[in-house]
PDB file of C-alpha atoms in Angstrom:
ATOM      1  CA  MET A 122      58.636  19.422 175.465  1.00 70.00           C
ATOM      2  CA  SER A 123      56.393  18.245 172.586  1.00 84.00           C
ATOM      3  CA  ILE A 124      57.442  15.681 170.210  1.00 87.00           C
ATOM      4  CA  ASN A 125      57.776  17.919 167.272  1.00 87.00           C
ATOM      5  CA  SER A 126      60.311  20.068 169.131  1.00 92.00           C
ATOM      6  CA  ILE A 127      63.032  17.355 168.601  1.00 92.00           C
ATOM      7  CA  PHE A 128      63.043  18.326 165.081  1.00 93.00           C
ATOM      8  CA  ASP A 129      63.518  22.029 165.990  1.00 92.00           C
ATOM      9  CA  LEU A 130      66.489  21.060 168.330  1.00 90.00           C
ATOM     10  CA  TYR A 131      67.958  19.128 165.443  1.00 92.00           C
ATOM     11  CA  LYS A 132      67.562  22.233 162.952  1.00 93.00           C
ATOM     12  CA  THR A 133      69.041  24.621 165.622  1.00 91.00           C
ATOM     13  CA  MET A 134      72.062  22.231 165.914  1.00 91.00           C
ATOM     14  CA  GLU A 135      72.315  21.876 162.167  1.00 91.00           C
ATOM     15  CA  ARG A 136      72.000  25.655 161.841  1.00 92.00           C
ATOM     16  CA  ASN A 137      74.778  26.186 164.358  1.00 90.00           C
ATOM     17  CA  HIS A 138      76.988  23.697 162.669  1.00 93.00           C
ATOM     18  CA  ALA A 139      77.341  21.642 166.175  1.00 94.00           C
ATOM     19  CA  MET A 140      79.911  18.901 166.390  1.00 94.00           C
ATOM     20  CA  LEU A 141      79.002  18.021 169.881  1.00 95.00           C
ATOM     21  CA  SER A 142      76.851  19.418 172.598  1.00 94.00           C
ATOM     22  CA  PHE A 143      76.293  18.481 176.203  1.00 94.00           C
ATOM     23  CA  LYS A 144      74.276  19.694 179.076  1.00 93.00           C
ATOM     24  CA  GLY A 145      75.043  18.125 182.642  1.00 92.00           C
ATOM     25  CA  LEU A 146      77.618  17.618 185.255  1.00 91.00           C
ATOM     26  CA  VAL A 147      81.053  17.505 183.853  1.00 92.00           C
ATOM     27  CA  THR A 148      82.806  14.468 185.527  1.00 91.00           C
ATOM     28  CA  ALA A 149      86.045  12.937 184.753  1.00 90.00           C
ATOM     29  CA  ASP A 150      84.475  10.337 182.800  1.00 92.00           C
ATOM     30  CA  LEU A 151      82.579  12.861 180.740  1.00 93.00           C
ATOM     31  CA  LEU A 152      85.722  14.736 180.073  1.00 93.00           C
ATOM     32  CA  ASP A 153      87.334  11.646 178.813  1.00 93.00           C
ATOM     33  CA  SER A 154      84.389  10.855 176.485  1.00 94.00           C
ATOM     34  CA  VAL A 155      84.160  14.392 175.140  1.00 96.00           C
ATOM     35  CA  LEU A 156      87.769  14.544 174.333  1.00 95.00           C
ATOM     36  CA  ARG A 157      87.866  10.987 172.842  1.00 95.00           C
ATOM     37  CA  ILE A 158      84.861  12.037 170.504  1.00 96.00           C
ATOM     38  CA  THR A 159      86.122  15.307 169.574  1.00 96.00           C
ATOM     39  CA  GLU A 160      89.425  14.089 168.720  1.00 95.00           C
ATOM     40  CA  SER A 161      88.184  11.499 166.459  1.00 95.00           C
ATOM     41  CA  LYS A 162      85.919  14.008 164.718  1.00 95.00           C
ATOM     42  CA  LEU A 163      88.808  16.362 164.224  1.00 95.00           C
ATOM     43  CA  ASP A 164      90.974  13.741 162.763  1.00 94.00           C
ATOM     44  CA  HIS A 165      88.230  13.207 160.109  1.00 94.00           C
ATOM     45  CA  ILE A 166      87.287  16.901 159.298  1.00 92.00           C
ATOM     46  CA  GLU A 167      90.445  18.893 159.981  1.00 92.00           C
ATOM     47  CA  LYS A 168      93.344  18.667 157.648  1.00 90.00           C
ATOM     48  CA  SER A 169      95.686  21.004 159.475  1.00 90.00           C
ATOM     49  CA  THR A 170      97.598  19.291 162.347  1.00 88.00           C
ATOM     50  CA  LYS A 171      98.384  22.583 163.673  1.00 89.00           C
ATOM     51  CA  ARG A 172      94.777  23.535 163.989  1.00 92.00           C
ATOM     52  CA  ARG A 173      93.672  20.189 165.118  1.00 93.00           C
ATOM     53  CA  LYS A 174      96.148  20.541 168.196  1.00 93.00           C
ATOM     54  CA  LYS A 175      95.039  23.986 168.934  1.00 94.00           C
ATOM     55  CA  VAL A 176      91.561  22.981 168.899  1.00 96.00           C
ATOM     56  CA  TYR A 177      92.016  20.062 171.161  1.00 95.00           C
ATOM     57  CA  ASN A 178      94.281  21.976 173.706  1.00 95.00           C
ATOM     58  CA  ILE A 179      91.930  24.703 174.038  1.00 97.00           C
ATOM     59  CA  LEU A 180      89.194  22.149 174.608  1.00 97.00           C
ATOM     60  CA  VAL A 181      91.062  20.456 177.358  1.00 96.00           C
ATOM     61  CA  GLU A 182      91.238  23.877 179.242  1.00 95.00           C
ATOM     62  CA  CYS A 183      87.772  24.587 178.597  1.00 96.00           C
ATOM     63  CA  LEU A 184      86.603  21.199 179.997  1.00 95.00           C
ATOM     64  CA  GLN A 185      88.863  21.244 183.055  1.00 93.00           C
ATOM     65  CA  ASN A 186      87.777  24.685 183.807  1.00 93.00           C
ATOM     66  CA  LEU A 187      84.180  23.359 183.948  1.00 93.00           C
ATOM     67  CA  TYR A 188      85.280  20.264 185.826  1.00 92.00           C
ATOM     68  CA  HIS A 189      87.126  22.250 188.618  1.00 89.00           C
ATOM     69  CA  HIS A 190      85.152  25.422 188.896  1.00 83.00           C
ATOM     70  CA  ASN A 191      81.536  24.096 188.471  1.00 76.00           C
ATOM     71  CA  GLU A 192      79.377  25.240 191.356  1.00 73.00           C
ATOM     72  CA  SER A 193      76.120  23.944 192.756  1.00 75.00           C
ATOM     73  CA  VAL A 194      73.434  26.477 192.877  1.00 76.00           C
ATOM     74  CA  ILE A 195      71.715  26.270 196.030  1.00 74.00           C
ATOM     75  CA  LYS A 196      68.359  27.661 196.677  1.00 70.00           C
ATOM     76  CA  HIS A 197      67.670  28.856 200.114  1.00 68.00           C
ATOM     77  CA  GLY A 198      64.019  28.170 201.073  1.00 64.00           C
ATOM     78  CA  ASP A 199      62.232  29.364 204.152  1.00 61.00           C
ATOM     79  CA  ASN A 200      63.660  26.261 206.283  1.00 62.00           C
ATOM     80  CA  SER A 201      65.439  24.225 203.729  1.00 63.00           C
ATOM     81  CA  LYS A 202      68.309  24.353 201.268  1.00 64.00           C
ATOM     82  CA  GLU A 203      67.753  22.685 197.935  1.00 62.00           C
ATOM     83  CA  ILE A 204      70.355  22.129 195.168  1.00 64.00           C
ATOM     84  CA  MET A 205      68.959  23.724 191.970  1.00 65.00           C
ATOM     85  CA  SER A 206      71.571  22.695 189.452  1.00 72.00           C
ATOM     86  CA  ASN A 207      75.128  21.884 189.117  1.00 77.00           C
ATOM     87  CA  SER A 208      75.083  21.310 185.498  1.00 88.00           C
ATOM     88  CA  SER A 209      77.203  23.214 182.869  1.00 93.00           C
ATOM     89  CA  ILE A 210      76.780  23.495 179.137  1.00 95.00           C
ATOM     90  CA  LEU A 211      79.471  22.703 176.301  1.00 96.00           C
ATOM     91  CA  CYS A 212      79.015  23.364 172.671  1.00 96.00           C
ATOM     92  CA  ILE A 213      81.660  22.477 170.106  1.00 97.00           C
ATOM     93  CA  SER A 214      80.826  23.745 166.593  1.00 96.00           C
ATOM     94  CA  ASN A 215      82.712  24.137 163.111  1.00 94.00           C
ATOM     95  CA  PRO A 216      80.863  27.022 161.335  1.00 90.00           C
ATOM     96  CA  GLU A 217      82.547  27.935 157.986  1.00 83.00           C
ATOM     97  CA  ASP A 218      86.284  28.151 158.363  1.00 88.00           C
ATOM     98  CA  TYR A 219      86.678  28.292 162.028  1.00 94.00           C
ATOM     99  CA  TYR A 220      85.704  26.501 165.344  1.00 96.00           C
ATOM    100  CA  GLU A 221      83.920  27.596 168.383  1.00 96.00           C
ATOM    101  CA  ILE A 222      84.027  26.260 171.886  1.00 97.00           C
ATOM    102  CA  LYS A 223      81.042  27.654 173.991  1.00 97.00           C
ATOM    103  CA  THR A 224      80.696  27.002 177.563  1.00 97.00           C
ATOM    104  CA  GLY A 225      78.292  27.938 180.419  1.00 96.00           C
ATOM    105  CA  ASN A 226      78.299  27.204 184.143  1.00 94.00           C
ATOM    106  CA  TYR A 227      76.861  28.781 187.442  1.00 92.00           C
ATOM    107  CA  ILE A 228      79.377  30.893 189.532  1.00 92.00           C
ATOM    108  CA  SER A 229      78.974  32.772 192.726  1.00 92.00           C
ATOM    109  CA  LYS A 230      78.597  36.533 192.362  1.00 93.00           C
ATOM    110  CA  GLU A 231      81.654  37.053 194.428  1.00 92.00           C
ATOM    111  CA  LYS A 232      83.774  34.816 192.207  1.00 92.00           C
ATOM    112  CA  ALA A 233      82.288  36.393 189.061  1.00 94.00           C
ATOM    113  CA  GLU A 234      83.731  39.614 189.938  1.00 94.00           C
ATOM    114  CA  ASP A 235      87.204  38.339 190.066  1.00 92.00           C
ATOM    115  CA  LEU A 236      86.857  36.221 186.931  1.00 94.00           C
ATOM    116  CA  GLU A 237      85.501  39.438 185.057  1.00 96.00           C
ATOM    117  CA  LEU A 238      88.492  41.457 186.110  1.00 95.00           C
ATOM    118  CA  LYS A 239      91.068  38.669 185.110  1.00 94.00           C
ATOM    119  CA  ILE A 240      89.083  38.269 181.605  1.00 96.00           C
ATOM    120  CA  LYS A 241      89.114  42.147 181.011  1.00 97.00           C
ATOM    121  CA  ASN A 242      92.804  42.216 181.811  1.00 96.00           C
ATOM    122  CA  ILE A 243      93.595  39.217 179.499  1.00 96.00           C
ATOM    123  CA  ASN A 244      91.590  41.079 176.513  1.00 97.00           C
ATOM    124  CA  LYS A 245      93.571  44.084 176.990  1.00 97.00           C
ATOM    125  CA  LEU A 246      96.754  42.222 176.089  1.00 97.00           C
ATOM    126  CA  ASP A 247      98.350  41.514 172.698  1.00 96.00           C
ATOM    127  CA  LYS A 248     100.139  38.336 171.631  1.00 94.00           C
ATOM    128  CA  GLU A 249     103.606  39.176 173.038  1.00 95.00           C
ATOM    129  CA  GLU A 250     102.163  40.617 176.373  1.00 97.00           C
ATOM    130  CA  LEU A 251      99.864  37.444 176.910  1.00 96.00           C
ATOM    131  CA  ARG A 252     103.084  35.403 176.553  1.00 96.00           C
ATOM    132  CA  GLU A 253     104.794  37.582 179.253  1.00 96.00           C
ATOM    133  CA  LEU A 254     101.815  37.209 181.504  1.00 95.00           C
ATOM    134  CA  TYR A 255     101.753  33.530 180.986  1.00 95.00           C
ATOM    135  CA  LYS A 256     105.423  33.101 182.020  1.00 95.00           C
ATOM    136  CA  SER A 257     105.058  35.409 184.971  1.00 94.00           C
ATOM    137  CA  VAL A 258     102.016  33.488 186.583  1.00 93.00           C
ATOM    138  CA  LEU A 259     103.878  30.268 185.646  1.00 93.00           C
ATOM    139  CA  SER A 260     107.045  31.305 187.556  1.00 91.00           C
ATOM    140  CA  LYS A 261     105.561  33.057 190.375  1.00 86.00           C
ATOM    141  CA  GLY A 262     101.908  31.118 190.909  1.00 75.00           C
ATOM    142  CA  GLN A 263     101.174  28.425 193.342  1.00 75.00           C
ATOM    143  CA  PHE A 264      98.642  25.800 192.881  1.00 72.00           C
ATOM    144  CA  SER A 265      95.187  26.309 194.115  1.00 73.00           C
ATOM    145  CA  SER A 266      93.698  23.797 196.620  1.00 69.00           C
ATOM    146  CA  LYS A 267      92.044  22.361 193.526  1.00 69.00           C
ATOM    147  CA  GLY A 268      95.324  21.807 191.808  1.00 66.00           C
ATOM    148  CA  THR A 269      94.751  24.537 189.231  1.00 71.00           C
ATOM    149  CA  ALA A 270      97.506  26.852 188.144  1.00 66.00           C
ATOM    150  CA  GLY A 271      95.591  30.013 187.212  1.00 82.00           C
ATOM    151  CA  LEU A 272      96.894  29.769 183.600  1.00 93.00           C
ATOM    152  CA  GLY A 273      93.850  28.289 181.868  1.00 94.00           C
ATOM    153  CA  LEU A 274      92.349  31.382 180.475  1.00 96.00           C
ATOM    154  CA  ILE A 275      95.439  32.981 179.690  1.00 96.00           C
ATOM    155  CA  ASP A 276      96.323  29.858 177.710  1.00 96.00           C
ATOM    156  CA  ILE A 277      93.014  29.731 175.879  1.00 97.00           C
ATOM    157  CA  ALA A 278      93.318  33.403 174.826  1.00 97.00           C
ATOM    158  CA  ARG A 279      97.066  32.841 173.654  1.00 95.00           C
ATOM    159  CA  LYS A 280      96.151  29.893 171.629  1.00 95.00           C
ATOM    160  CA  SER A 281      93.086  31.059 170.081  1.00 95.00           C
ATOM    161  CA  GLY A 282      94.687  34.238 168.971  1.00 93.00           C
ATOM    162  CA  ASN A 283      91.256  35.773 169.820  1.00 94.00           C
ATOM    163  CA  LYS A 284      89.756  38.069 172.521  1.00 96.00           C
ATOM    164  CA  LEU A 285      87.659  35.795 175.072  1.00 97.00           C
ATOM    165  CA  GLU A 286      83.926  36.775 174.410  1.00 97.00           C
ATOM    166  CA  TYR A 287      82.054  36.469 177.716  1.00 97.00           C
ATOM    167  CA  SER A 288      79.059  37.558 179.635  1.00 97.00           C
ATOM    168  CA  PHE A 289      77.744  36.972 183.106  1.00 97.00           C
ATOM    169  CA  MET A 290      73.947  36.426 183.316  1.00 95.00           C
ATOM    170  CA  PRO A 291      72.422  37.325 186.682  1.00 94.00           C
ATOM    171  CA  ILE A 292      70.339  34.460 188.106  1.00 89.00           C
ATOM    172  CA  ASP A 293      69.572  35.659 191.508  1.00 88.00           C
ATOM    173  CA  LYS A 294      71.173  37.679 194.463  1.00 89.00           C
ATOM    174  CA  ASN A 295      73.989  34.957 194.796  1.00 89.00           C
ATOM    175  CA  TYR A 296      74.580  33.399 191.535  1.00 90.00           C
ATOM    176  CA  SER A 297      75.294  34.194 187.740  1.00 92.00           C
ATOM    177  CA  PHE A 298      75.702  32.206 184.697  1.00 93.00           C
ATOM    178  CA  PHE A 299      79.118  32.439 182.923  1.00 95.00           C
ATOM    179  CA  CYS A 300      79.172  32.163 179.288  1.00 97.00           C
ATOM    180  CA  LEU A 301      82.420  31.919 177.331  1.00 97.00           C
ATOM    181  CA  ASN A 302      82.709  31.599 173.618  1.00 97.00           C
ATOM    182  CA  VAL A 303      86.190  30.895 172.144  1.00 97.00           C
ATOM    183  CA  LYS A 304      86.817  31.214 168.612  1.00 97.00           C
ATOM    184  CA  ILE A 305      89.509  29.431 167.007  1.00 95.00           C
ATOM    185  CA  LYS A 306      90.560  30.442 163.314  1.00 88.00           C
TER     186      LYS A 306
ATOM    187  CA  MET B  21     117.417   3.376 193.907  1.00 86.00           C
ATOM    188  CA  GLU B  22     114.382   2.167 191.759  1.00 92.00           C
ATOM    189  CA  ASN B  23     113.955   3.420 188.162  1.00 96.00           C
ATOM    190  CA  ILE B  24     110.613   4.665 186.978  1.00 97.00           C
ATOM    191  CA  ASN B  25     108.983   3.056 183.958  1.00 97.00           C
ATOM    192  CA  LEU B  26     105.241   4.116 183.108  1.00 97.00           C
ATOM    193  CA  ASP B  27     103.138   3.448 180.132  1.00 98.00           C
ATOM    194  CA  GLY B  28     101.444   6.296 178.531  1.00 96.00           C
ATOM    195  CA  THR B  29      97.783   6.577 178.919  1.00 94.00           C
ATOM    196  CA  PRO B  30      95.368   8.862 176.927  1.00 91.00           C
ATOM    197  CA  LYS B  31      95.980  11.440 179.531  1.00 93.00           C
ATOM    198  CA  THR B  32      99.331  10.896 181.054  1.00 96.00           C
ATOM    199  CA  PRO B  33     102.789  10.657 179.486  1.00 98.00           C
ATOM    200  CA  SER B  34     105.102   7.667 179.304  1.00 98.00           C
ATOM    201  CA  VAL B  35     107.814   8.083 181.693  1.00 98.00           C
ATOM    202  CA  THR B  36     111.349   6.503 181.967  1.00 98.00           C
ATOM    203  CA  PHE B  37     113.724   7.707 184.661  1.00 98.00           C
ATOM    204  CA  ASN B  38     116.754   5.563 184.585  1.00 97.00           C
ATOM    205  CA  PHE B  39     119.243   5.992 187.526  1.00 96.00           C
ATOM    206  CA  GLU B  40     122.108   3.943 185.955  1.00 96.00           C
ATOM    207  CA  ASN B  41     122.363   5.846 182.984  1.00 95.00           C
ATOM    208  CA  GLY B  42     121.068   9.301 184.301  1.00 96.00           C
ATOM    209  CA  THR B  43     118.497   9.516 181.514  1.00 97.00           C
ATOM    210  CA  LEU B  44     115.025  10.927 182.222  1.00 98.00           C
ATOM    211  CA  GLU B  45     112.343  10.844 179.505  1.00 98.00           C
ATOM    212  CA  ILE B  46     108.668  11.974 179.390  1.00 98.00           C
ATOM    213  CA  ARG B  47     106.736  11.515 176.176  1.00 97.00           C
ATOM    214  CA  GLY B  48     103.181  11.652 174.836  1.00 96.00           C
ATOM    215  CA  ARG B  49     100.584  13.662 176.288  1.00 95.00           C
ATOM    216  CA  SER B  50     100.022  15.192 179.819  1.00 97.00           C
ATOM    217  CA  ILE B  51      96.518  16.473 180.307  1.00 95.00           C
ATOM    218  CA  PRO B  52      95.345  14.830 183.591  1.00 94.00           C
ATOM    219  CA  GLU B  53      92.840  16.918 185.857  1.00 90.00           C
ATOM    220  CA  ASN B  54      95.067  16.297 188.810  1.00 88.00           C
ATOM    221  CA  SER B  55      98.597  16.925 187.574  1.00 93.00           C
ATOM    222  CA  VAL B  56      99.971  17.250 191.007  1.00 92.00           C
ATOM    223  CA  GLU B  57      98.958  13.510 191.949  1.00 93.00           C
ATOM    224  CA  PHE B  58     100.652  12.397 188.830  1.00 96.00           C
ATOM    225  CA  TYR B  59     103.990  14.305 188.958  1.00 97.00           C
ATOM    226  CA  LYS B  60     104.612  13.955 192.993  1.00 96.00           C
ATOM    227  CA  PRO B  61     106.510  10.472 192.408  1.00 97.00           C
ATOM    228  CA  LEU B  62     108.473  12.108 189.554  1.00 97.00           C
ATOM    229  CA  ASN B  63     109.633  15.112 191.867  1.00 96.00           C
ATOM    230  CA  ASP B  64     110.469  12.612 194.523  1.00 96.00           C
ATOM    231  CA  TRP B  65     112.487  10.451 192.299  1.00 97.00           C
ATOM    232  CA  ILE B  66     114.593  13.459 191.200  1.00 96.00           C
ATOM    233  CA  GLU B  67     115.149  14.560 194.734  1.00 95.00           C
ATOM    234  CA  GLN B  68     116.519  11.243 195.698  1.00 96.00           C
ATOM    235  CA  TYR B  69     118.326  11.036 192.509  1.00 96.00           C
ATOM    236  CA  GLY B  70     120.124  14.341 193.394  1.00 94.00           C
ATOM    237  CA  GLU B  71     121.618  12.821 196.539  1.00 93.00           C
ATOM    238  CA  SER B  72     123.988  10.779 194.299  1.00 93.00           C
ATOM    239  CA  PRO B  73     123.543  11.521 190.597  1.00 95.00           C
ATOM    240  CA  GLN B  74     125.480  10.399 187.560  1.00 96.00           C
ATOM    241  CA  PRO B  75     128.204  12.786 186.139  1.00 95.00           C
ATOM    242  CA  ALA B  76     125.806  13.712 183.310  1.00 96.00           C
ATOM    243  CA  THR B  77     122.130  13.742 183.531  1.00 97.00           C
ATOM    244  CA  VAL B  78     119.970  14.349 180.237  1.00 97.00           C
ATOM    245  CA  PHE B  79     116.327  15.040 180.415  1.00 98.00           C
ATOM    246  CA  ASP B  80     114.214  14.291 177.069  1.00 98.00           C
ATOM    247  CA  VAL B  81     110.917  16.028 177.024  1.00 98.00           C
ATOM    248  CA  LYS B  82     108.772  14.779 173.941  1.00 97.00           C
ATOM    249  CA  LEU B  83     105.392  16.112 174.633  1.00 96.00           C
ATOM    250  CA  GLU B  84     102.597  16.271 172.300  1.00 93.00           C
ATOM    251  CA  TYR B  85     100.057  17.864 174.385  1.00 91.00           C
ATOM    252  CA  PHE B  86     100.108  19.404 177.873  1.00 95.00           C
ATOM    253  CA  ASN B  87      97.571  21.267 180.083  1.00 95.00           C
ATOM    254  CA  THR B  88      98.353  24.238 182.084  1.00 94.00           C
ATOM    255  CA  SER B  89      98.539  22.284 185.274  1.00 91.00           C
ATOM    256  CA  SER B  90     101.173  20.130 183.921  1.00 95.00           C
ATOM    257  CA  SER B  91     102.953  23.131 182.671  1.00 95.00           C
ATOM    258  CA  LYS B  92     103.351  24.285 186.152  1.00 93.00           C
ATOM    259  CA  CYS B  93     104.514  20.602 187.323  1.00 94.00           C
ATOM    260  CA  LEU B  94     106.933  20.600 184.465  1.00 96.00           C
ATOM    261  CA  LEU B  95     108.443  23.812 185.857  1.00 96.00           C
ATOM    262  CA  ASP B  96     108.886  22.308 189.160  1.00 94.00           C
ATOM    263  CA  LEU B  97     110.645  19.208 187.774  1.00 96.00           C
ATOM    264  CA  PHE B  98     112.999  21.946 185.843  1.00 97.00           C
ATOM    265  CA  LYS B  99     113.597  23.562 189.225  1.00 95.00           C
ATOM    266  CA  LEU B 100     114.549  20.436 191.005  1.00 96.00           C
ATOM    267  CA  LEU B 101     116.985  19.580 188.310  1.00 96.00           C
ATOM    268  CA  GLU B 102     118.499  23.121 188.314  1.00 95.00           C
ATOM    269  CA  ASN B 103     118.978  22.656 192.013  1.00 93.00           C
ATOM    270  CA  ILE B 104     121.297  19.775 191.331  1.00 93.00           C
ATOM    271  CA  ASN B 105     122.907  20.979 188.163  1.00 92.00           C
ATOM    272  CA  LYS B 106     126.713  21.895 188.376  1.00 83.00           C
ATOM    273  CA  LYS B 107     126.890  20.428 191.833  1.00 84.00           C
ATOM    274  CA  ASP B 108     127.480  16.876 191.282  1.00 84.00           C
ATOM    275  CA  THR B 109     125.993  16.571 187.791  1.00 94.00           C
ATOM    276  CA  ASP B 110     125.603  18.356 184.537  1.00 96.00           C
ATOM    277  CA  VAL B 111     122.044  18.583 183.365  1.00 97.00           C
ATOM    278  CA  LYS B 112     120.954  19.085 180.011  1.00 97.00           C
ATOM    279  CA  VAL B 113     117.469  19.249 178.625  1.00 97.00           C
ATOM    280  CA  ASN B 114     116.421  18.233 175.307  1.00 98.00           C
ATOM    281  CA  TRP B 115     113.014  19.850 174.154  1.00 98.00           C
ATOM    282  CA  TYR B 116     111.429  18.186 171.310  1.00 97.00           C
ATOM    283  CA  PHE B 117     108.649  19.590 169.209  1.00 96.00           C
ATOM    284  CA  GLU B 118     106.846  18.619 165.988  1.00 92.00           C
ATOM    285  CA  LYS B 119     107.532  20.440 162.869  1.00 89.00           C
ATOM    286  CA  ASP B 120     104.771  23.303 162.670  1.00 86.00           C
ATOM    287  CA  ASP B 121     103.817  22.993 166.209  1.00 88.00           C
ATOM    288  CA  GLY B 122     104.642  26.451 167.194  1.00 90.00           C
ATOM    289  CA  ASP B 123     102.742  26.123 170.473  1.00 92.00           C
ATOM    290  CA  ILE B 124     104.980  23.523 171.956  1.00 94.00           C
ATOM    291  CA  GLU B 125     108.137  25.206 170.601  1.00 95.00           C
ATOM    292  CA  GLU B 126     107.031  28.375 172.271  1.00 95.00           C
ATOM    293  CA  ALA B 127     106.470  26.636 175.615  1.00 96.00           C
ATOM    294  CA  GLY B 128     110.002  25.323 175.305  1.00 96.00           C
ATOM    295  CA  GLU B 129     111.322  28.867 174.709  1.00 96.00           C
ATOM    296  CA  ASP B 130     109.288  30.030 177.798  1.00 96.00           C
ATOM    297  CA  TYR B 131     110.873  27.306 180.178  1.00 96.00           C
ATOM    298  CA  GLN B 132     114.374  28.289 178.640  1.00 95.00           C
ATOM    299  CA  ALA B 133     113.728  31.938 179.607  1.00 95.00           C
ATOM    300  CA  ILE B 134     112.558  31.167 183.209  1.00 95.00           C
ATOM    301  CA  ILE B 135     115.025  28.328 184.174  1.00 95.00           C
ATOM    302  CA  PRO B 136     118.829  28.770 183.715  1.00 93.00           C
ATOM    303  CA  LEU B 137     119.213  24.903 182.627  1.00 95.00           C
ATOM    304  CA  PRO B 138     120.859  24.585 179.033  1.00 95.00           C
ATOM    305  CA  PHE B 139     117.942  23.703 176.634  1.00 96.00           C
ATOM    306  CA  THR B 140     118.494  22.172 173.278  1.00 97.00           C
ATOM    307  CA  MET B 141     115.334  22.574 171.096  1.00 97.00           C
ATOM    308  CA  ILE B 142     114.815  19.648 168.699  1.00 97.00           C
ATOM    309  CA  GLU B 143     112.525  19.759 165.873  1.00 96.00           C
ATOM    310  CA  VAL B 144     111.067  16.414 164.765  1.00 95.00           C
ATOM    311  CA  GLU B 145     108.423  15.026 162.043  1.00 91.00           C
ATOM    312  CA  GLU B 146     106.451  13.103 164.649  1.00 88.00           C
ATOM    313  CA  ILE B 147     106.849  12.786 168.457  1.00 84.00           C
TER     314      ILE B 147
END
């Protein structure tokens, strides 16, 4: 990376109205710091308590998804296994009159298929139908081994009031990179 | 039996479960990564309380934020209370929400629809 590209990086972040960007492993400590920083920034820039709470709530779910579902990408060599990366990316921005939370993380192709079906189903539903789905998963669902309730994405869609924008970028035969963009008006 | 008195943290609510008064309160935010671990002692307490409860039990829920895994844990607490309701105690739930906080208000209504406990929705200026 050349020294002048620091300024390019700055301009890119400025253009995207970045509030906070992070790339790396999402640990419990990191999660705490991001929440603390974002909360204090929101206190300064957002007058509506309602919207402040919405952004914060959605951020909690996005971060906890990264924390619980982050996968290490393992490269299978001829006679060795090597961990390529277990990093995620998170960008919180405030362009014009809305907020955006973007996340990206590696996911196995097998899990990606299930996740895509789940998101497609969520995106078909209107506000009331999302509420019914939430109630049904809440009352019938069980905790996974990671202690997650399967409600995160439903809650994100419900609170944001927008469709989930997503894509799965193919990395190799085993992994994809899952990109999610949540808009909060 | 011992009462529960926990101070709130940035990620977990304050908890006051008082056996002598039959009053239970959780207040603040509940956004731990591992909600099950946090809520397990509260489940255990209610189970033990249910063996010889007070004639009236009041559960005050005053939450500002909670994550989806806490929402499942809360449902489990309500289910335990529902199990002991009308047997040896009358359980009432007071669900507090801040004015204009439609999300918390809706969440209360959702529990009300799932669990047959009597819920009272209480709007306040600030939790």
